[in-house]
Coordinates of C-alpha atoms (C1' of nucleotides) in Angstrom, one line a residue:
Chain A
M108 CA 84.7 81.8 108.2
S109 CA 82.3 84.0 105.5
R110 CA 83.2 82.8 101.6
D111 CA 82.7 86.2 100.6
I112 CA 84.9 89.1 101.7
S113 CA 83.5 92.1 103.3
E114 CA 83.3 95.6 102.0
R115 CA 84.2 95.9 105.3
R116 CA 87.5 94.0 105.2
K117 CA 88.0 94.4 101.0
R118 CA 89.0 98.0 101.8
L119 CA 91.0 97.4 105.1
L120 CA 93.3 95.0 103.1
A121 CA 93.3 98.0 100.5
E122 CA 94.5 100.5 103.1
L123 CA 96.5 97.8 105.0
V124 CA 98.9 98.3 102.0
E125 CA 99.3 101.4 101.9
A126 CA 99.8 101.8 105.0
G127 CA 102.4 99.6 104.7
R128 CA 103.7 101.0 102.3
E129 CA 104.3 104.2 103.5
Q130 CA 105.9 102.5 106.7
S131 CA 108.3 100.4 104.9
T132 CA 109.8 103.8 103.1
A133 CA 109.0 106.2 107.0
T134 CA 111.4 103.1 108.4
V135 CA 114.4 103.3 105.0
M136 CA 113.9 107.3 105.7
F137 CA 114.6 107.2 108.6
H138 CA 118.1 105.0 108.4
T139 CA 118.7 107.2 105.8
A140 CA 119.1 109.7 107.8
V141 CA 120.6 108.8 110.9
S142 CA 123.2 107.5 108.2
A143 CA 123.8 110.7 107.4
L144 CA 123.8 111.8 110.6
M145 CA 126.9 110.0 111.6
G146 CA 128.5 110.7 108.0
L147 CA 129.0 107.2 107.8
S148 CA 128.7 105.9 104.0
P149 CA 125.9 102.6 103.3
T150 CA 128.8 100.3 103.1
D151 CA 130.0 101.7 107.0
Y152 CA 127.0 102.1 108.9
K153 CA 126.3 98.6 107.6
A154 CA 129.3 97.5 109.1
M155 CA 128.0 98.8 112.5
D156 CA 124.4 97.2 111.9
L157 CA 126.2 93.5 112.1
L158 CA 128.4 95.0 114.1
E159 CA 125.8 95.5 116.6
R160 CA 123.9 92.8 115.6
F161 CA 126.6 90.1 116.0
G162 CA 128.6 91.8 118.9
P163 CA 131.8 91.4 117.9
L164 CA 133.2 89.9 114.9
T165 CA 136.8 89.9 113.3
A166 CA 138.0 91.2 110.5
G167 CA 137.5 88.3 108.7
E168 CA 133.6 87.6 109.6
L169 CA 133.1 91.1 108.7
A170 CA 134.2 91.1 104.9
E171 CA 132.6 87.9 105.1
H172 CA 128.8 89.3 106.3
A173 CA 129.2 93.0 104.2
A174 CA 130.8 90.2 101.5
L175 CA 133.9 92.8 101.0
A176 CA 137.5 91.8 99.8
P177 CA 139.6 91.7 103.1
A178 CA 141.2 95.1 102.0
S179 CA 138.5 97.2 101.5
V180 CA 137.2 96.4 105.4
S181 CA 141.4 96.9 107.0
G182 CA 139.8 99.9 105.1
L183 CA 137.0 100.4 106.7
I184 CA 137.8 99.5 109.9
D185 CA 140.3 102.2 110.2
R186 CA 137.4 105.1 108.6
L187 CA 135.0 103.7 111.7
E188 CA 138.5 103.5 114.3
R189 CA 138.5 107.0 112.8
R190 CA 135.9 108.9 114.1
G191 CA 135.6 106.1 118.2
M192 CA 133.2 104.3 116.8
V193 CA 135.3 101.1 117.1
R194 CA 138.1 99.6 118.2
R195 CA 140.7 96.9 117.5
T196 CA 141.4 94.0 119.3
R197 CA 144.2 91.3 118.9
D198 CA 142.5 88.0 119.4
A199 CA 144.7 86.6 123.0
A200 CA 144.0 83.1 121.6
D201 CA 145.4 83.5 118.1
R202 CA 147.4 87.3 117.4
R203 CA 146.7 87.2 113.9
R204 CA 143.5 88.0 113.8
V205 CA 142.2 91.3 114.7
I206 CA 138.3 91.5 116.2
V207 CA 135.7 94.3 116.2
E208 CA 133.7 95.3 118.8
L209 CA 131.3 99.2 118.6
T210 CA 133.0 101.8 121.5
L211 CA 130.7 102.8 124.3
A212 CA 130.2 105.7 122.9
V213 CA 128.5 104.8 119.8
G214 CA 125.6 102.8 122.3
E215 CA 124.7 106.0 124.4
A216 CA 125.0 108.5 121.3
S217 CA 121.5 105.3 119.6
R218 CA 120.2 105.6 122.7
Y219 CA 119.2 108.7 123.6
T220 CA 120.2 110.6 120.7
I221 CA 119.1 109.1 118.2
Y222 CA 116.8 106.7 118.6
G223 CA 114.8 108.3 121.7
D224 CA 112.3 110.2 120.1
L225 CA 111.4 106.6 118.3
I226 CA 111.7 104.4 121.9
N227 CA 109.6 107.6 122.7
G228 CA 106.9 107.1 120.2
L229 CA 106.2 104.2 119.9
N230 CA 105.8 103.8 124.0
E231 CA 103.0 106.1 124.0
I232 CA 101.5 104.3 120.8
Y233 CA 101.6 101.0 122.9
A234 CA 100.0 103.0 125.8
T235 CA 97.2 103.5 124.1
Y236 CA 96.4 99.1 123.3
T237 CA 94.6 96.7 125.7
D238 CA 97.0 93.4 126.3
E239 CA 95.0 92.5 123.3
Q240 CA 96.2 94.7 121.3
L241 CA 99.3 94.3 122.2
E242 CA 99.2 90.8 121.8
T243 CA 98.5 91.7 117.6
V244 CA 100.2 94.1 117.0
L245 CA 103.3 92.0 118.5
D246 CA 102.0 88.9 116.3
F247 CA 102.0 91.0 113.9
L248 CA 105.7 92.4 113.6
R249 CA 106.8 88.7 114.3
R250 CA 105.6 87.2 111.1
S251 CA 105.6 90.4 108.8
A252 CA 109.5 90.7 109.5
A253 CA 109.5 86.4 108.8
V254 CA 107.3 86.9 104.9
Q255 CA 110.4 90.3 104.4
R256 CA 113.4 87.6 105.5
E257 CA 111.8 86.0 103.4
A258 CA 110.9 88.3 100.4
T259 CA 114.7 88.9 100.5
A260 CA 115.7 85.6 100.2
R261 CA 113.9 84.4 97.4
L262 CA 114.5 87.6 94.9
P263 CA 116.6 86.9 91.8
A264 CA 119.8 86.9 91.2
E265 CA 119.1 88.7 88.3
L266 CA 116.4 90.6 86.3
P267 CA 114.6 88.8 83.9
E268 CA 115.3 91.3 80.8
P269 CA 112.2 92.6 79.9
Chain B
M31 CA 93.8 101.6 134.3
S32 CA 95.0 100.6 136.7
R33 CA 97.9 102.2 138.3
D34 CA 100.9 99.6 137.9
I35 CA 101.6 97.6 134.7
S36 CA 100.8 94.0 135.2
E37 CA 103.8 91.5 134.0
R38 CA 102.3 89.8 132.2
R39 CA 101.8 93.5 130.1
K40 CA 106.1 94.7 130.5
R41 CA 106.7 91.2 129.3
L42 CA 104.6 92.6 126.5
L43 CA 106.5 95.9 125.9
A44 CA 109.7 94.6 126.0
E45 CA 109.4 92.5 123.6
L46 CA 108.0 94.9 120.9
V47 CA 110.4 96.9 121.2
E48 CA 112.8 93.4 120.0
A49 CA 110.2 92.3 117.8
G50 CA 110.6 96.2 116.1
R51 CA 114.0 96.0 116.0
E52 CA 113.4 93.6 114.0
Q53 CA 111.2 94.2 112.0
S54 CA 113.3 97.5 110.8
T55 CA 116.6 96.0 110.7
A56 CA 114.0 93.2 108.0
T57 CA 113.5 96.0 106.3
V58 CA 115.9 98.0 105.8
M59 CA 118.3 94.1 104.1
F60 CA 115.2 93.9 102.1
H61 CA 115.2 97.6 100.1
T62 CA 119.1 96.7 100.6
A63 CA 119.1 93.5 98.5
V64 CA 116.3 95.0 95.7
S65 CA 118.5 98.1 95.2
A66 CA 121.3 95.6 95.0
L67 CA 118.8 93.7 92.5
M68 CA 118.8 97.1 90.1
G69 CA 122.3 97.6 90.1
L70 CA 122.4 100.7 91.5
S71 CA 123.9 102.3 94.1
P72 CA 121.7 104.0 97.0
T73 CA 121.7 107.5 95.6
D74 CA 120.2 105.9 92.0
Y75 CA 117.7 103.9 93.9
K76 CA 116.7 107.2 96.0
A77 CA 115.5 108.7 93.2
M78 CA 113.6 106.2 92.0
D79 CA 111.8 105.8 94.8
L80 CA 111.2 109.8 94.7
L81 CA 109.6 109.8 91.3
E82 CA 107.9 106.2 92.6
R83 CA 106.6 108.4 95.8
F84 CA 106.2 111.5 93.8
G85 CA 105.9 110.5 90.1
P86 CA 107.0 112.3 87.0
L87 CA 109.6 115.3 87.9
T88 CA 111.5 117.6 86.5
A89 CA 115.8 117.4 85.9
G90 CA 115.4 120.2 89.3
E91 CA 113.1 118.8 91.3
L92 CA 115.1 115.6 91.3
A93 CA 117.8 117.6 92.5
E94 CA 116.5 119.1 95.3
H95 CA 114.6 116.1 96.9
A96 CA 117.2 114.1 96.5
A97 CA 120.0 117.5 97.3
L98 CA 122.3 116.9 94.1
A99 CA 124.1 119.6 93.1
P100 CA 122.6 119.9 88.4
A101 CA 126.2 118.3 87.1
S102 CA 124.9 115.0 88.6
V103 CA 121.2 115.1 88.1
S104 CA 122.0 115.5 84.5
G105 CA 124.4 112.3 85.1
L106 CA 121.5 109.9 87.8
I107 CA 119.5 110.8 84.7
D108 CA 122.0 109.3 82.4
R109 CA 122.2 105.9 84.1
L110 CA 118.3 104.7 85.0
E111 CA 117.5 106.0 81.3
R112 CA 120.6 103.2 80.3
R113 CA 119.4 101.4 82.2
G114 CA 116.2 102.1 80.4
M115 CA 113.9 102.2 84.0
V116 CA 113.3 106.5 83.4
R117 CA 112.1 108.3 80.0
R118 CA 113.1 111.8 79.4
T119 CA 110.3 114.2 78.7
R120 CA 110.5 117.8 77.2
D121 CA 108.2 119.7 79.1
A122 CA 105.2 120.7 76.6
A123 CA 104.3 124.2 78.1
D124 CA 108.5 125.1 79.8
R125 CA 110.5 123.3 76.9
R126 CA 113.7 124.2 78.7
R127 CA 112.6 121.8 81.6
V128 CA 112.8 118.1 80.8
I129 CA 110.1 115.8 83.1
V130 CA 112.3 112.2 84.3
E131 CA 109.7 109.5 84.2
L132 CA 109.6 106.2 85.7
T133 CA 108.9 103.7 82.1
L134 CA 106.2 100.8 82.5
A135 CA 109.1 97.8 82.5
V136 CA 110.1 98.8 85.9
G137 CA 106.1 99.0 87.7
E138 CA 105.5 96.0 85.9
A139 CA 108.8 94.3 87.5
S140 CA 108.4 96.0 90.6
R141 CA 105.0 94.4 91.0
Y142 CA 105.6 90.1 90.3
T143 CA 109.7 89.8 89.8
I144 CA 110.2 91.7 92.8
Y145 CA 106.9 92.6 95.7
G146 CA 105.8 89.3 95.2
D147 CA 106.4 87.1 97.5
L148 CA 106.1 89.5 99.8
I149 CA 102.4 91.0 99.1
N150 CA 101.8 87.2 99.3
G151 CA 103.7 87.2 102.7
L152 CA 101.7 89.3 104.0
N153 CA 98.3 89.2 102.5
E154 CA 97.8 85.3 104.3
I155 CA 98.9 87.1 107.9
Y156 CA 96.1 89.1 107.3
A157 CA 93.6 86.1 105.9
T158 CA 94.5 85.0 109.9
Y159 CA 93.3 88.4 111.8
T160 CA 89.7 89.1 112.1
D161 CA 88.4 92.8 110.7
E162 CA 89.1 94.0 114.1
Q163 CA 92.3 92.1 114.8
L164 CA 93.0 93.9 111.6
E165 CA 91.7 97.9 112.1
T166 CA 94.6 97.9 114.7
V167 CA 97.4 96.8 112.6
L168 CA 96.2 99.5 110.5
D169 CA 95.9 102.1 113.7
F170 CA 99.7 100.6 114.5
L171 CA 101.4 101.4 111.3
R172 CA 99.7 104.6 110.7
R173 CA 100.6 105.7 113.6
S174 CA 104.2 104.2 113.7
A175 CA 105.2 105.7 110.5
A176 CA 104.5 108.6 112.0
V177 CA 105.8 108.5 114.2
Q178 CA 108.7 107.7 112.2
R179 CA 108.9 110.8 110.3
E180 CA 108.5 112.6 113.0
A181 CA 111.6 111.1 114.7
T182 CA 113.6 112.1 110.8
A183 CA 112.6 114.6 111.3
R184 CA 114.0 115.6 114.8
L185 CA 117.9 113.5 114.2
P186 CA 119.6 116.6 115.5
A187 CA 122.5 118.1 112.6
E188 CA 124.9 116.4 114.1
L189 CA 125.7 114.0 116.9
P190 CA 127.5 116.0 120.3
E191 CA 130.9 115.3 120.2
P192 CA 131.0 112.7 123.3
Chain C
dT74 C1' 114.4 143.5 69.4
dT75 C1' 117.6 142.6 73.1
dA76 C1' 119.1 141.2 77.7
dT77 C1' 118.4 138.7 81.8
dT78 C1' 117.6 134.8 84.0
dT79 C1' 116.4 129.4 84.4
dA80 C1' 116.6 124.6 82.9
dG81 C1' 119.2 121.7 82.3
dT82 C1' 124.4 120.1 80.5
dT83 C1' 128.5 118.8 78.9
dC84 C1' 133.3 119.1 80.5
dG85 C1' 137.4 118.1 83.5
dG86 C1' 139.2 117.0 88.0
dC87 C1' 138.9 115.8 92.5
dC88 C1' 137.5 112.1 96.5
dG89 C1' 136.0 108.4 98.4
dA90 C1' 136.1 104.2 98.7
dA91 C1' 136.0 99.3 96.7
dC92 C1' 140.1 95.6 94.1
dG93 C1' 144.2 92.3 94.1
dA94 C1' 149.2 91.4 95.1
dA95 C1' 152.6 91.6 97.3
dA96 C1' 154.3 92.0 102.2
dT97 C1' 153.5 91.1 107.8
dA98 C1' 152.6 88.8 111.5
dT99 C1' 150.7 83.9 113.8
dA100 C1' 150.2 79.5 113.6
dT101 C1' 150.3 74.4 112.7
dG102 C1' 152.0 70.4 110.7
dC103 C1' 155.8 67.3 109.6
Chain D
dG162 C1' 162.7 74.0 113.2
dC163 C1' 161.1 74.7 109.3
dA164 C1' 157.8 74.6 105.4
dT165 C1' 152.9 75.7 105.5
dA166 C1' 148.6 77.6 105.6
dT167 C1' 146.0 81.8 107.1
dA168 C1' 144.8 86.2 109.0
dT169 C1' 144.9 91.5 107.9
dT170 C1' 147.9 95.5 105.8
dT171 C1' 149.8 98.5 103.0
dC172 C1' 150.5 100.1 98.6
dG173 C1' 149.2 101.1 94.5
dT174 C1' 145.8 101.5 91.2
dT175 C1' 140.8 101.9 89.4
dC176 C1' 136.4 103.3 88.7
dG177 C1' 132.4 105.8 90.3
dG178 C1' 130.0 109.3 91.0
dC179 C1' 129.7 114.0 92.8
dC180 C1' 130.7 119.5 92.1
dG181 C1' 131.2 123.8 89.7
dA182 C1' 132.7 126.3 85.4
dA183 C1' 131.1 127.2 81.4
dC184 C1' 127.5 126.7 77.9
dT185 C1' 123.1 126.0 75.1
dA186 C1' 118.8 126.3 74.4
dA187 C1' 114.1 128.6 76.0
dA188 C1' 111.3 132.1 78.2
dT189 C1' 110.9 136.5 80.0
dA190 C1' 111.4 141.5 81.2
dA191 C1' 112.5 146.1 79.8

DNA sequence: TTATTTAGTTCGGCCGAACGAAATATATGC
DNA sequence: GCATATATTTCGTTCGGCCGAACTAAATAA
């Protein structure tokens, strides 16, 4: 490992900062556009995401994950149910509980209409890489995701007063 | 190029799908947490992002980019100005126009308090790669950002009825 | 100069979504 | 079995943010 950084590497690092920022912006804009397309408020979109990632949840669990009051979650489920995006089921074991799960329709729409172009485009990119390059990209994706999760967790509770 | 795909490559591609999804989720959650930290509604956060990316904008330009009515933008600027995040200036050339620009305070907070951990973490990742690997990552970031922008643009105006 | 257009603000009304409190239904402990 | 605890819903209220309409100020055209 050389002690000082080559010009090439300096340039690379600078370009990576810029490219990373643009990637991040593109990701956020894509998700914003999808939520607009689904006609969902940020809260409702977030709830859909939670259900996708953690599978069926009870109303209470949803309230906890989304940091909402129970009453708010009832309304939220009503809205999503009205659009046919989720289904309410009573828990057979504890009939006070309401289980909320995504309907099939949402999964289908996601896979084809919504994520189709994105998935195809990414596959086209991957097709141009060697296995070794794919390993590098995979490693980077995993580690940068971890870094982002840590950075999220470490954000201060409040912004210091200027 | 071999006609069929090796087992290793199949596994890699499957893992990349998963890792890409997690990366995307981590990005969205980071931005959500930052907007919560700043105490900004999604609309206000988006406006801040527009100002960061495109530099100072007039109220009208902001209205167009954010797809808001002029009246809504007046209120939006009021809110951000009250928090000291943006500044209103009259355009000297056309004194009807109001130029909205970020205040310095925001830039400082961004660089240190907010993005600090993220930037450090990414740099640590980069430090473990060779120049060639960095080239691969850079290429991937650029091309995947482009793919995401295209996918965003191609999203249908409405979801097909199921 | 006067009339017209343009940029932004103010005002009033409206709507969606969040909340606390009270109500309902079910489960659990004694 | 009855009292108490838990999960969710219903109700009424509040609040923030968006909008259209009317208004002000400045630029441009006639």
